[in-house]
CSV table of C-alpha atoms in Angstrom, one decimal:
chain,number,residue,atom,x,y,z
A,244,UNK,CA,-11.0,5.5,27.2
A,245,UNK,CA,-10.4,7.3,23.8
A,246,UNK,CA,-8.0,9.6,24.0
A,247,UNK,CA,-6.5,12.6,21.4
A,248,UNK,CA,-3.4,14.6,21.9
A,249,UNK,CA,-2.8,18.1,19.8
A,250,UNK,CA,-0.9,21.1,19.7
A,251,UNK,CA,-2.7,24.3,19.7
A,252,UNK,CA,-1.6,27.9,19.8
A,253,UNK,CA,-4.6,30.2,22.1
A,254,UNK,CA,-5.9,33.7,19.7
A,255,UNK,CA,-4.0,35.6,22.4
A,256,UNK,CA,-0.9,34.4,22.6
A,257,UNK,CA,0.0,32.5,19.2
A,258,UNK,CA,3.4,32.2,19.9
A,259,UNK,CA,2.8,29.9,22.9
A,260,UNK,CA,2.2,26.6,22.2
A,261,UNK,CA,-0.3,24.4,25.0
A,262,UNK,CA,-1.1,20.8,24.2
A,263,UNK,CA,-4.9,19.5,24.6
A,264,UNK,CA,-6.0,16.2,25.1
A,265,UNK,CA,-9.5,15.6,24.6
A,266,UNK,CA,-10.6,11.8,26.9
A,267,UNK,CA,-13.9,10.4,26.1
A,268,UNK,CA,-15.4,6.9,26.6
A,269,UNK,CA,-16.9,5.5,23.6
A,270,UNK,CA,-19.2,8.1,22.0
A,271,UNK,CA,-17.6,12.3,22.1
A,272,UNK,CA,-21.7,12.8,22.6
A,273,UNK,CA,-21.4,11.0,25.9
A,274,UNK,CA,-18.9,13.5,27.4
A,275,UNK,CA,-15.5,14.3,27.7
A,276,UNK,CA,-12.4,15.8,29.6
A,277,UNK,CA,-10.1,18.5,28.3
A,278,UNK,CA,-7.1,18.4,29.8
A,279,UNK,CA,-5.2,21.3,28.6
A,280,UNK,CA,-0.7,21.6,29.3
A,281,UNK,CA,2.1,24.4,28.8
A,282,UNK,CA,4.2,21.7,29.5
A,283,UNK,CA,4.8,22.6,33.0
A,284,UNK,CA,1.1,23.1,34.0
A,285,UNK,CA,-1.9,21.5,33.3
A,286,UNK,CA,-5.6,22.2,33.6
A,287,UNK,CA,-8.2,20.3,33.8
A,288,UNK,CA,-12.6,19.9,33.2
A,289,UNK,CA,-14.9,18.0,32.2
A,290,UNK,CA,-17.7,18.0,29.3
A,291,UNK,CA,-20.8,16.8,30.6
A,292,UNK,CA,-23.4,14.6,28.6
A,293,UNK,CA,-26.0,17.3,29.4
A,294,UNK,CA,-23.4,20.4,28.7
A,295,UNK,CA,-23.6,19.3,25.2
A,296,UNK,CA,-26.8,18.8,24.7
A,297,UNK,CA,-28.1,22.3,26.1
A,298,UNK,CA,-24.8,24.0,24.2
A,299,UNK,CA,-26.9,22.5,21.0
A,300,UNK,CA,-30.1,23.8,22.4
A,301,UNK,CA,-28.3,27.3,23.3
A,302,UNK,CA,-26.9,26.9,19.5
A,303,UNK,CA,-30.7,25.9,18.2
A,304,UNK,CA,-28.5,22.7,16.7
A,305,UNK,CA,-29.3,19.2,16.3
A,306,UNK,CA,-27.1,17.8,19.2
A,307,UNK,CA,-25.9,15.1,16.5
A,308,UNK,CA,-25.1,17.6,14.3
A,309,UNK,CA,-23.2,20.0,17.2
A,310,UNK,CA,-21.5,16.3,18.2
A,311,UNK,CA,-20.3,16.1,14.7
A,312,UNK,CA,-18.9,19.8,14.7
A,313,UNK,CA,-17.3,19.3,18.6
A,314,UNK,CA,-15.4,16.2,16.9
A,315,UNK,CA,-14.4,18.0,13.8
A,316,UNK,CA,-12.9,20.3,15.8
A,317,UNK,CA,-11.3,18.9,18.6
A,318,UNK,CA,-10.4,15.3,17.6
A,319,UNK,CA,-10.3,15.2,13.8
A,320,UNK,CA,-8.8,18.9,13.1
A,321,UNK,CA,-9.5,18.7,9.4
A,322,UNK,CA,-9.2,21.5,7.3
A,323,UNK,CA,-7.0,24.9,7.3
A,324,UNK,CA,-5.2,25.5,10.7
A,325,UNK,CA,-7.8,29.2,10.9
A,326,UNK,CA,-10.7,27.3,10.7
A,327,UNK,CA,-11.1,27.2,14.7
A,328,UNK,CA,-10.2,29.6,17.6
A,329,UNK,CA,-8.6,28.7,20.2
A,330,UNK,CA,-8.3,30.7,23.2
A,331,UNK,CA,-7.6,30.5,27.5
A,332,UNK,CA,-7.2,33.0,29.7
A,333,UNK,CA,-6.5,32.5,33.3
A,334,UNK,CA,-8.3,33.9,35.9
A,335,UNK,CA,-6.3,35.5,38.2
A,336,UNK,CA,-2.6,35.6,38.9
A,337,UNK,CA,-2.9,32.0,41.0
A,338,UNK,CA,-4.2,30.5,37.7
A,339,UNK,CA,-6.0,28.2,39.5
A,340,UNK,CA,-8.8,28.6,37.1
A,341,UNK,CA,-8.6,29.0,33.0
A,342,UNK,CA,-10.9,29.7,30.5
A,343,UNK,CA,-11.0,27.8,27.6
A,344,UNK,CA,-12.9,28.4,24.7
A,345,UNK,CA,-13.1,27.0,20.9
A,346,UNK,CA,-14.4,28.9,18.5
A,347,UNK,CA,-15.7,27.7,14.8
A,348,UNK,CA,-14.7,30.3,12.5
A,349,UNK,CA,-16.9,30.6,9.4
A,350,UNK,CA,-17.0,33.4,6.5
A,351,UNK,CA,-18.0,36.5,8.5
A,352,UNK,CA,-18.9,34.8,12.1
A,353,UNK,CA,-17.7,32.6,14.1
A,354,UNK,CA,-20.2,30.4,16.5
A,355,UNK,CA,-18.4,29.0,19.9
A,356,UNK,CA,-18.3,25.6,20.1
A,357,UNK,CA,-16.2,24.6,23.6
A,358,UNK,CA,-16.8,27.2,26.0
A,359,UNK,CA,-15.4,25.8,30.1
A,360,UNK,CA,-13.9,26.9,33.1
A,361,UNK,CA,-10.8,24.6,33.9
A,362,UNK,CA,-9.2,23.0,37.1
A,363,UNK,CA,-5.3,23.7,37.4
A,364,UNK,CA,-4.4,20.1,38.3
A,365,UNK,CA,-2.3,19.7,41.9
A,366,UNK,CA,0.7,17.7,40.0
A,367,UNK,CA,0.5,18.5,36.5
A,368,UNK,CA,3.6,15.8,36.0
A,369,UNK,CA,0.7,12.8,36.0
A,370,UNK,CA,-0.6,14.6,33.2
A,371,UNK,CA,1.9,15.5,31.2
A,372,UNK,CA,3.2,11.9,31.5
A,373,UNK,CA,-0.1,10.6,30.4
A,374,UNK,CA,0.1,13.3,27.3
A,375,UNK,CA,3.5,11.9,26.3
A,376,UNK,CA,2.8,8.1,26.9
A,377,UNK,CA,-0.3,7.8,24.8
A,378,UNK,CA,1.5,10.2,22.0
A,379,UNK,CA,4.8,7.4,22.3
A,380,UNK,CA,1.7,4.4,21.9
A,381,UNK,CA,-0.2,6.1,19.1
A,382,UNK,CA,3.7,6.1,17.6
A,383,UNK,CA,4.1,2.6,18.4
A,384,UNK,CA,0.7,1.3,17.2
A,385,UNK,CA,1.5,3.6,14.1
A,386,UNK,CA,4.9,1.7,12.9
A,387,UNK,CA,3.4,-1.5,13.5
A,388,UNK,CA,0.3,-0.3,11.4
A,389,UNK,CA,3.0,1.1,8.8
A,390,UNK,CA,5.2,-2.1,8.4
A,391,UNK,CA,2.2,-4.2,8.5
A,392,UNK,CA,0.9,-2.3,4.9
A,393,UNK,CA,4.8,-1.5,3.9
A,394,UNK,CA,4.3,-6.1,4.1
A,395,UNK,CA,1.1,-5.9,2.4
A,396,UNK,CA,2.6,-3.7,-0.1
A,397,UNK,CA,5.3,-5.8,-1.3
A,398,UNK,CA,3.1,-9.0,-1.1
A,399,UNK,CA,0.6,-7.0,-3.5
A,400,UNK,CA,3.8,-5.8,-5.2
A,401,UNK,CA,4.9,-9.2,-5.5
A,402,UNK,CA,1.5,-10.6,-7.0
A,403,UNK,CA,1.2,-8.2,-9.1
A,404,UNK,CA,4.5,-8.5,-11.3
A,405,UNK,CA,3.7,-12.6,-10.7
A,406,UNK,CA,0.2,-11.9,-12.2
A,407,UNK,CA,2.1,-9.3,-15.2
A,408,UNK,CA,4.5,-12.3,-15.9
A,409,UNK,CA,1.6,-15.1,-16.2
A,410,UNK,CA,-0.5,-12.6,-18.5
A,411,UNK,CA,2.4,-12.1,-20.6
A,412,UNK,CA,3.2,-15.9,-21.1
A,413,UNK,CA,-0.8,-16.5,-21.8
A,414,UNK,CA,-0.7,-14.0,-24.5
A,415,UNK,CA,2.5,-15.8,-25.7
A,416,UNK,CA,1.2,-19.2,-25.6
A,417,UNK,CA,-2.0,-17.4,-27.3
A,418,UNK,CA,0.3,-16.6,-29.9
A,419,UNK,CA,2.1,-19.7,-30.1
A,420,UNK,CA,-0.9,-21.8,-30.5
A,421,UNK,CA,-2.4,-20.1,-32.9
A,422,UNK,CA,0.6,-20.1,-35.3
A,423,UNK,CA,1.3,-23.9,-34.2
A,424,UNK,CA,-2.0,-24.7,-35.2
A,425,UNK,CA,-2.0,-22.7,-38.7
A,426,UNK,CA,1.0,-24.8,-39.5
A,427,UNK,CA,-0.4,-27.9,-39.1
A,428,UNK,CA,-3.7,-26.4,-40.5
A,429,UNK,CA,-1.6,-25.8,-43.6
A,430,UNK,CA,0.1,-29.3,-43.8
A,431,UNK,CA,-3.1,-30.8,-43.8
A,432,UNK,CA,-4.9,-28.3,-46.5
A,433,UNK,CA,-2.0,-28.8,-49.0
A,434,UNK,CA,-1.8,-32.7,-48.7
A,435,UNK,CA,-5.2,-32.6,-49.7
A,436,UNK,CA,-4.3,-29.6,-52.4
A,437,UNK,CA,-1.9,-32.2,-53.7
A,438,UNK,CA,-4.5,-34.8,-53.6
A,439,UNK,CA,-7.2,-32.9,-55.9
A,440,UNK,CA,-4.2,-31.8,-58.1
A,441,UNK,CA,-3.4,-35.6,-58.7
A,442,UNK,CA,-7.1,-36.3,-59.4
A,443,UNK,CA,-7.4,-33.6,-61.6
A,444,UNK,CA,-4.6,-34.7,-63.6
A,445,UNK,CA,-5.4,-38.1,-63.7
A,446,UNK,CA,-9.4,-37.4,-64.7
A,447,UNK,CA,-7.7,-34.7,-67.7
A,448,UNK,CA,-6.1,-38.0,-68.4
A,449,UNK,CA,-8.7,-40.2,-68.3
A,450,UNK,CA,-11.1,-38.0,-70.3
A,451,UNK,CA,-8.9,-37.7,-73.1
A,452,UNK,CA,-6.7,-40.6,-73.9
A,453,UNK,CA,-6.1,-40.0,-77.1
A,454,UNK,CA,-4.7,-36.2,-76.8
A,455,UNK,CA,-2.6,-38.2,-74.2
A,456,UNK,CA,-1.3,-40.6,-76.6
A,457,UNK,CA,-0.5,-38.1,-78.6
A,458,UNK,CA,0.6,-35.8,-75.9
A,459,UNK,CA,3.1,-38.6,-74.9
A,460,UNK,CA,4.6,-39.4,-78.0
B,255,UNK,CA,-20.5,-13.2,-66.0
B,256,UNK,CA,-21.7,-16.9,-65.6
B,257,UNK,CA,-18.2,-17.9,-66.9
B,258,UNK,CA,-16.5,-16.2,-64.4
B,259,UNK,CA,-18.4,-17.6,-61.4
B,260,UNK,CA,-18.3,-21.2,-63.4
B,261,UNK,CA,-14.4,-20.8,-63.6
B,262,UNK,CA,-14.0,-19.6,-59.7
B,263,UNK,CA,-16.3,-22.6,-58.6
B,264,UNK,CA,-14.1,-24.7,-60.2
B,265,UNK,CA,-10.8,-23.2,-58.4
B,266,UNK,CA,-12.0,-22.3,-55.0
B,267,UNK,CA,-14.0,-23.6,-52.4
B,268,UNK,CA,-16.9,-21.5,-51.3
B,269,UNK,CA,-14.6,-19.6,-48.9
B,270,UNK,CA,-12.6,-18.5,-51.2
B,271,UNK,CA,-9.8,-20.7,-50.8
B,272,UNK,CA,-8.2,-22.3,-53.7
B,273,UNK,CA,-8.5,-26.6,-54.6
B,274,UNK,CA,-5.5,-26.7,-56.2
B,275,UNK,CA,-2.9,-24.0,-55.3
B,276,UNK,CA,-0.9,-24.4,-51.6
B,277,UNK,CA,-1.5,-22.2,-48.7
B,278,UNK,CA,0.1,-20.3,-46.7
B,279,UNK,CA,-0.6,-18.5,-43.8
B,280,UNK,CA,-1.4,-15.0,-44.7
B,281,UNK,CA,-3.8,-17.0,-47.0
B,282,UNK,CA,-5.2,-19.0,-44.7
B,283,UNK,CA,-6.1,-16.2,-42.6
B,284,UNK,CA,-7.7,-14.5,-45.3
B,285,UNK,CA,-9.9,-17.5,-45.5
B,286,UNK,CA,-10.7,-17.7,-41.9
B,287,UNK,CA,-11.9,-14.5,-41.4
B,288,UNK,CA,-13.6,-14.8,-44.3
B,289,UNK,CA,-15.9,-17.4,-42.7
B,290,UNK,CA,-16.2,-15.1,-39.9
B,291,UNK,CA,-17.9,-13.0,-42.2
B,292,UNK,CA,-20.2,-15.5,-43.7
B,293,UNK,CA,-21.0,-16.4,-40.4
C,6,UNK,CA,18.8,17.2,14.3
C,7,UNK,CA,17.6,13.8,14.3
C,8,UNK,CA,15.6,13.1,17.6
C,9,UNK,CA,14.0,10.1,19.1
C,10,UNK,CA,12.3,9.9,22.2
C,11,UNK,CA,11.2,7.0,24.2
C,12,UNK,CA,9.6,5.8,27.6
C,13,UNK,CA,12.2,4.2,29.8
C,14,UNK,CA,12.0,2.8,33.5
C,15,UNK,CA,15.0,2.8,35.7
C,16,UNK,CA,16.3,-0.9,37.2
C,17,UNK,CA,16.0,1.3,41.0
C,18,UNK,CA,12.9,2.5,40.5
C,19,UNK,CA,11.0,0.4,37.6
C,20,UNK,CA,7.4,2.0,38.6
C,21,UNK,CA,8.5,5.2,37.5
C,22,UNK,CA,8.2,6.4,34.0
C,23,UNK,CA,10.9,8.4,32.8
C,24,UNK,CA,11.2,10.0,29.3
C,25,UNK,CA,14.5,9.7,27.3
C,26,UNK,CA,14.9,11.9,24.0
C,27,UNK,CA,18.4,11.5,22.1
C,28,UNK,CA,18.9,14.1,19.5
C,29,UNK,CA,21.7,14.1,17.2
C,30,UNK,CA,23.0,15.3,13.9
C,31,UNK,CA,23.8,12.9,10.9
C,32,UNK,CA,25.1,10.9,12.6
C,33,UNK,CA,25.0,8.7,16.2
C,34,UNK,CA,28.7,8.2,15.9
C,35,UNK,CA,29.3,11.8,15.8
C,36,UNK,CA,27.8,12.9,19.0
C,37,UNK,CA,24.5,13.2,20.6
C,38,UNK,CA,22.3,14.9,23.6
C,39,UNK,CA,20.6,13.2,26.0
C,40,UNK,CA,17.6,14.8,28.0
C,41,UNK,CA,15.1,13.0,30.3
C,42,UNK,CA,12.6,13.9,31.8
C,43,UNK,CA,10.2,12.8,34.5
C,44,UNK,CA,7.2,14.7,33.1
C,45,UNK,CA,8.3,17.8,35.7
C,46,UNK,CA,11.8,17.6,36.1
C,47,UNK,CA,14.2,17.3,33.0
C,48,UNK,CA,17.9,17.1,33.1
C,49,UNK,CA,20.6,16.7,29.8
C,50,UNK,CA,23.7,15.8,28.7
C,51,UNK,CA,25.8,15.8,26.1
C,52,UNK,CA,28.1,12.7,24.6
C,53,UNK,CA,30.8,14.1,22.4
C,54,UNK,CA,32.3,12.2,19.6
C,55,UNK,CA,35.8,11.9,21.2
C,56,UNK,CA,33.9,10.2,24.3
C,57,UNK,CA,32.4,7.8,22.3
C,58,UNK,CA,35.7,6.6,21.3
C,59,UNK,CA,37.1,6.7,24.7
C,60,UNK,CA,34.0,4.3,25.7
C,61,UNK,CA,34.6,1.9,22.6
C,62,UNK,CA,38.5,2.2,23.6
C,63,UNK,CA,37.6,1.4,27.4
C,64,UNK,CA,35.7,-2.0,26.1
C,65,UNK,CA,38.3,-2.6,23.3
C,66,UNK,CA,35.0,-2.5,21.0
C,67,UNK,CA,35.2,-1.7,17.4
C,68,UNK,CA,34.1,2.4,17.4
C,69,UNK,CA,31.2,1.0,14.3
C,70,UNK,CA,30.1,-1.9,16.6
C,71,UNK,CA,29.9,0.3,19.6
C,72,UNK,CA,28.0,2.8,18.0
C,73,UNK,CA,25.8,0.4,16.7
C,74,UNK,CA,25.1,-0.8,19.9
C,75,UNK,CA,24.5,2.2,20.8
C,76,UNK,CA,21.9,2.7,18.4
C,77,UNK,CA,20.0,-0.2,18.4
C,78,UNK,CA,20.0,0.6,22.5
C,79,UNK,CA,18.7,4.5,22.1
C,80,UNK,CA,17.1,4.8,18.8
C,81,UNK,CA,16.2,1.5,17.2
C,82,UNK,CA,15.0,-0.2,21.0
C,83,UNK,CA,14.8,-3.8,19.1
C,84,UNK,CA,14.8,-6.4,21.3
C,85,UNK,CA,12.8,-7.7,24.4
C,86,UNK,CA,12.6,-4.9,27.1
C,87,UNK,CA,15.1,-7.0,29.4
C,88,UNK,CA,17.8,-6.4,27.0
C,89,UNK,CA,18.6,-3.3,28.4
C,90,UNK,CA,19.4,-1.9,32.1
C,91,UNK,CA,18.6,1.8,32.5
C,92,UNK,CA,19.1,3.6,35.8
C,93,UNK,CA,18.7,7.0,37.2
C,94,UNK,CA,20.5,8.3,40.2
C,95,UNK,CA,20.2,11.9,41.7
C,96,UNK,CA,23.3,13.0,43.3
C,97,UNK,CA,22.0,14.7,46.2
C,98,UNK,CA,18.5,16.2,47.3
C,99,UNK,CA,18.5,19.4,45.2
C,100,UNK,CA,18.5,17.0,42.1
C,101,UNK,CA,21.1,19.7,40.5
C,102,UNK,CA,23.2,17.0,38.7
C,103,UNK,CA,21.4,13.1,38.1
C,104,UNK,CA,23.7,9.9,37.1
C,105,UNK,CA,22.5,8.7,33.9
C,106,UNK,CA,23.6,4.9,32.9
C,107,UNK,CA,22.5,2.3,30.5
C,108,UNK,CA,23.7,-1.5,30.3
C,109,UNK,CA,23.2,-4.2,27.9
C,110,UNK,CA,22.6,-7.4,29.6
C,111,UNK,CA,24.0,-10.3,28.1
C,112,UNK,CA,23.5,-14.1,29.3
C,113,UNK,CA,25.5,-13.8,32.4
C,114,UNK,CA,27.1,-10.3,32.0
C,115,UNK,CA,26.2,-7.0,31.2
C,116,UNK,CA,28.3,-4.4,29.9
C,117,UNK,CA,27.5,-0.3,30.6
C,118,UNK,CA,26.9,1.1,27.3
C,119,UNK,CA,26.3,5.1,28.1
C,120,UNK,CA,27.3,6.7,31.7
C,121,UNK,CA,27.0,10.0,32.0
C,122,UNK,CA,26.4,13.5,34.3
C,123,UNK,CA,23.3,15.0,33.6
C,124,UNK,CA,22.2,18.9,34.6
C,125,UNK,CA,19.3,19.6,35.6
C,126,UNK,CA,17.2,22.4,33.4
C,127,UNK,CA,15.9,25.7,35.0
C,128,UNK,CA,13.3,25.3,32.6
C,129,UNK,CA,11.9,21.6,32.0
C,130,UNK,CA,8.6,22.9,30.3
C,131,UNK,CA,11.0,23.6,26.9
C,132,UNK,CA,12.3,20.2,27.3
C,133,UNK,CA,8.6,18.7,27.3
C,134,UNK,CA,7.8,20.9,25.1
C,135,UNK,CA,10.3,19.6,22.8
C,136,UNK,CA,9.3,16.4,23.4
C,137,UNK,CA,5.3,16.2,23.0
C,138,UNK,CA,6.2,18.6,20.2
C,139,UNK,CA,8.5,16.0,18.3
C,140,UNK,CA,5.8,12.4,18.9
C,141,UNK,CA,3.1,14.6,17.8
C,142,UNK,CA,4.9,15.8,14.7
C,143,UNK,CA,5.7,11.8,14.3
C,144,UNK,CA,2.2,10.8,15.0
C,145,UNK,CA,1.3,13.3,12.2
C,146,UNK,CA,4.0,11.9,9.8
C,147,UNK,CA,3.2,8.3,10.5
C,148,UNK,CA,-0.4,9.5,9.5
C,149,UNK,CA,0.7,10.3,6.5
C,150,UNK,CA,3.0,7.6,5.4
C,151,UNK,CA,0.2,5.0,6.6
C,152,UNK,CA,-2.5,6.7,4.1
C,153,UNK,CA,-0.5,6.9,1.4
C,154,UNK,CA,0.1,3.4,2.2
C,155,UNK,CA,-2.8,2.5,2.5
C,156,UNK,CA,-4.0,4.3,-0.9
C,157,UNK,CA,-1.2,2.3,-2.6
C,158,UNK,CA,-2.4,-0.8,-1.6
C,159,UNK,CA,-6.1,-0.1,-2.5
C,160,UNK,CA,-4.6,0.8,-6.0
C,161,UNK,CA,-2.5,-2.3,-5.8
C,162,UNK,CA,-5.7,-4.2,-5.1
C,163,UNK,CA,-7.6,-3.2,-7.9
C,164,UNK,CA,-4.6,-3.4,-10.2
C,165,UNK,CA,-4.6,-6.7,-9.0
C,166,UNK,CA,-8.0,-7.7,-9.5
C,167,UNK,CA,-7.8,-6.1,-13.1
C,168,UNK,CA,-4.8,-8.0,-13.8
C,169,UNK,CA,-6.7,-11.5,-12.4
C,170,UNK,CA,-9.9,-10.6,-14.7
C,171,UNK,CA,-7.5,-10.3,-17.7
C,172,UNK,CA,-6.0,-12.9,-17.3
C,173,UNK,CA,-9.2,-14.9,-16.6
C,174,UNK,CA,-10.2,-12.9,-19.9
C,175,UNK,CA,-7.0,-14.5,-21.7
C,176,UNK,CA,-6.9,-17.8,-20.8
C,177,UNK,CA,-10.6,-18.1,-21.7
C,178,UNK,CA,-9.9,-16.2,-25.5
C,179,UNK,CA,-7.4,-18.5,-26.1
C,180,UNK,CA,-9.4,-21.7,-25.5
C,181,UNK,CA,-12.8,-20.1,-27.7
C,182,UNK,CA,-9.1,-19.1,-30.8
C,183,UNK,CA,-8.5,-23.2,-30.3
C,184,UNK,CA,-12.0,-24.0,-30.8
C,185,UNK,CA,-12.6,-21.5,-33.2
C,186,UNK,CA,-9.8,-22.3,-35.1
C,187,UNK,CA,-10.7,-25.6,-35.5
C,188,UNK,CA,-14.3,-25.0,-36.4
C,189,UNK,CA,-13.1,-22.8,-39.7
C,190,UNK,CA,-10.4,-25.3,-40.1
C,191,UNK,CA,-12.9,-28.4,-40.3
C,192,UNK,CA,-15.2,-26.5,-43.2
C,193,UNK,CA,-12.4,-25.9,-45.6
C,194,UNK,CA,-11.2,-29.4,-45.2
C,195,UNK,CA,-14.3,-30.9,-45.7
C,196,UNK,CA,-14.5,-28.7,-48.6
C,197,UNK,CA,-11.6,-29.8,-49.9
C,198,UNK,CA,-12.6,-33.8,-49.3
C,199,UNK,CA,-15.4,-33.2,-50.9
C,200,UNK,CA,-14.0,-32.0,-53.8
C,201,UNK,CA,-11.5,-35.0,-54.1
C,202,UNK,CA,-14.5,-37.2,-53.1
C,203,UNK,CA,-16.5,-35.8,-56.3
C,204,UNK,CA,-13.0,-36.0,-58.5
C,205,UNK,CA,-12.7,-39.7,-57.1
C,206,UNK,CA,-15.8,-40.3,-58.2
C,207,UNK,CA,-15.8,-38.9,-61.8
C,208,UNK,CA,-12.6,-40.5,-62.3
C,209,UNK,CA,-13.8,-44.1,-61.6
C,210,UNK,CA,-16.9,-42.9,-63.9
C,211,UNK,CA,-14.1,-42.2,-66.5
C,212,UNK,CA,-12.1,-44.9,-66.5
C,213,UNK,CA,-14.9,-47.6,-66.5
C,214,UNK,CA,-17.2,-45.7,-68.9
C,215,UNK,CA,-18.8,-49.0,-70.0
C,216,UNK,CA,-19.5,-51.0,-66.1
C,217,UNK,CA,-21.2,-47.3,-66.1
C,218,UNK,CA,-23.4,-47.7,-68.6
C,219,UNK,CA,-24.5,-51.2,-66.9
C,220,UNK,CA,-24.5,-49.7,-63.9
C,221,UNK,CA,-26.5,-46.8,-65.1
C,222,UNK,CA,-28.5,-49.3,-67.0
């Protein structure tokens, strides 16, 4: 059983705050229960497979489509806070019954998108309980979640300056060779400067003895 | 002139580095990418 | 006011989920509030600072290691589940006033950590309230923290990956400099070899002009 927990404020009352929890197994498409809380009574209905699929019809809306808009709206709650209506009024005095609706609110019209009567629930305590444990286990599964990547984070952290230092010294090494191997590049070139300069000499010698001899004395 | 290119056949390689005159680095790099060019 | 709020079951009654929120200011050591709440009923007390002293006096603890048993008991909750003893006990049927007490359990002792009066509320709903208000706010904050997280880590990935393909990229540029190096290295030696090769060469033609001329001959 999924399960989703949120705080919403009804159109008529906005300063009263009700928490809804929206059950479903597997799919949202399949059905769900809205089980709605003051936080000292709770209601109760469910969502029907077939409910939704002649609320697309009623809506002329692809029911995958209508699906997508249901979980938008009660399980996602992306977007600005006005985007969706809200709203429950109670029967009669006993409220044994509630009305709860959710509207879509778009530029100039707004299409309704939950529309169900609700069940005031005999001992609303089980309800609330179950509202308040699943909100403490989405808390626990949260930090574990958050200290698993805050771990993930420094090991990445941790690689990363590990992979910075390792780039660095393979540009310096880079570096280094290539100036150790000019050097010895050089060594080797002049030696063999030195050697044609000696040759040269030797054949300016060879070539003209005489201007030598004379050269010499 | 043919003198020219006579005397700088005589003092340098056909890179452009000299027979008889030591290198250096700055030099030798010249050279190199020289041959780079060539290439 | 910091608040935290947990699931507890009492040693009496451990098939009974109860829910304990401590709220505070700054800090533990200065005081807190502790409500509970049985998802219909909800009764509080307060600890003040001077009682917290008393209790450290009473056990001849340090004030800083009592309330740091204290908060790893109430806030942090580290440790296996049997580390800790709660129980609840109603003082008569009206449920007006409840005993609240909380025990650490050591090998073969356990010492009472908090023991205290609670009131019951006229109106628990607030309490709840207060309570499904505060995990959902967490949930929501948690939310947060674990996407940012979990952005940071994707940029810490590719950083990562960037960093591995450059130094791939480095390691591999300065092999093809070595080679490279080399290669240009080898053609102005040989140059130079086969200048002193040639010199060699009219240098032995100079000093044995006539075994030349037979050898040309």
């Amino acid at each position: 059983m999924e399960r989703k927990v949120s705080r919403i404020y009804p159109a008529s009352d906005s300063d009263t705050v009700y928490f809804l929890q929206i059950a479903w197994e597997k799919e949202l498409g399949t059905g769900f229960v809205v089980t709605l809380s003051d936080g000292r009574l709770a209601w109760t209905g469910k969502v029907p497979e077939a409910e939704i699929s002649r609320e697309a019809a009623d809506m002329e809306m692809e029911r995958e489509k209508y699906v997508e808009e249901l979980r938008k709206a009660l399980i996602l709650q992306t977007g600005p806070a006005d985007k969706y209506n809200f709203d429950i009024s109670k029967e009669e005095e006993s409220g044994e019954f509630c009305h709860f609706s959710y509207e879509k609110n778009l530029k100039d019209v707004s299409f309704r998108l939950v529309s169900l009567k609700l069940q005031k629930l005999a001992s609303p305590a089980e309800a609330i309980k179950e509202m308040v444990s699943y909100c403490l286990d989405c808390i626990a599964e949260l930090h574990t979640k958050k200290e698993h990547l805050q771990k993930e984070n420094e090991r990445l952290l941790s690689d990363s300056d590990d992979m910075q230092r390792r780039l660095e010294s393979c540009v310096e090494t880079k570096e280094q060779l290539e100036e150790e191997l000019y050097k010895r590049f050089i060594l080797v070139l002049n030696e063999k400067k030195a050697k044609i300069r000696s040759l040269q000499k030797l054949l300016g010698e060879a070539q003209n003895p005489a201007e030598n001899t004379t050269h010499t004395r | 002139s043919p003198d020219t290119k006579q005397h700088f056949a005589c003092e340098y390689d056909r890179y452009g580095d000299s027979y008889t005159v030591d290198t250096d680095m700055t030099q030798l790099k010249e050279v190199f990418s020289r041959i780079n060019d060539i290439k």
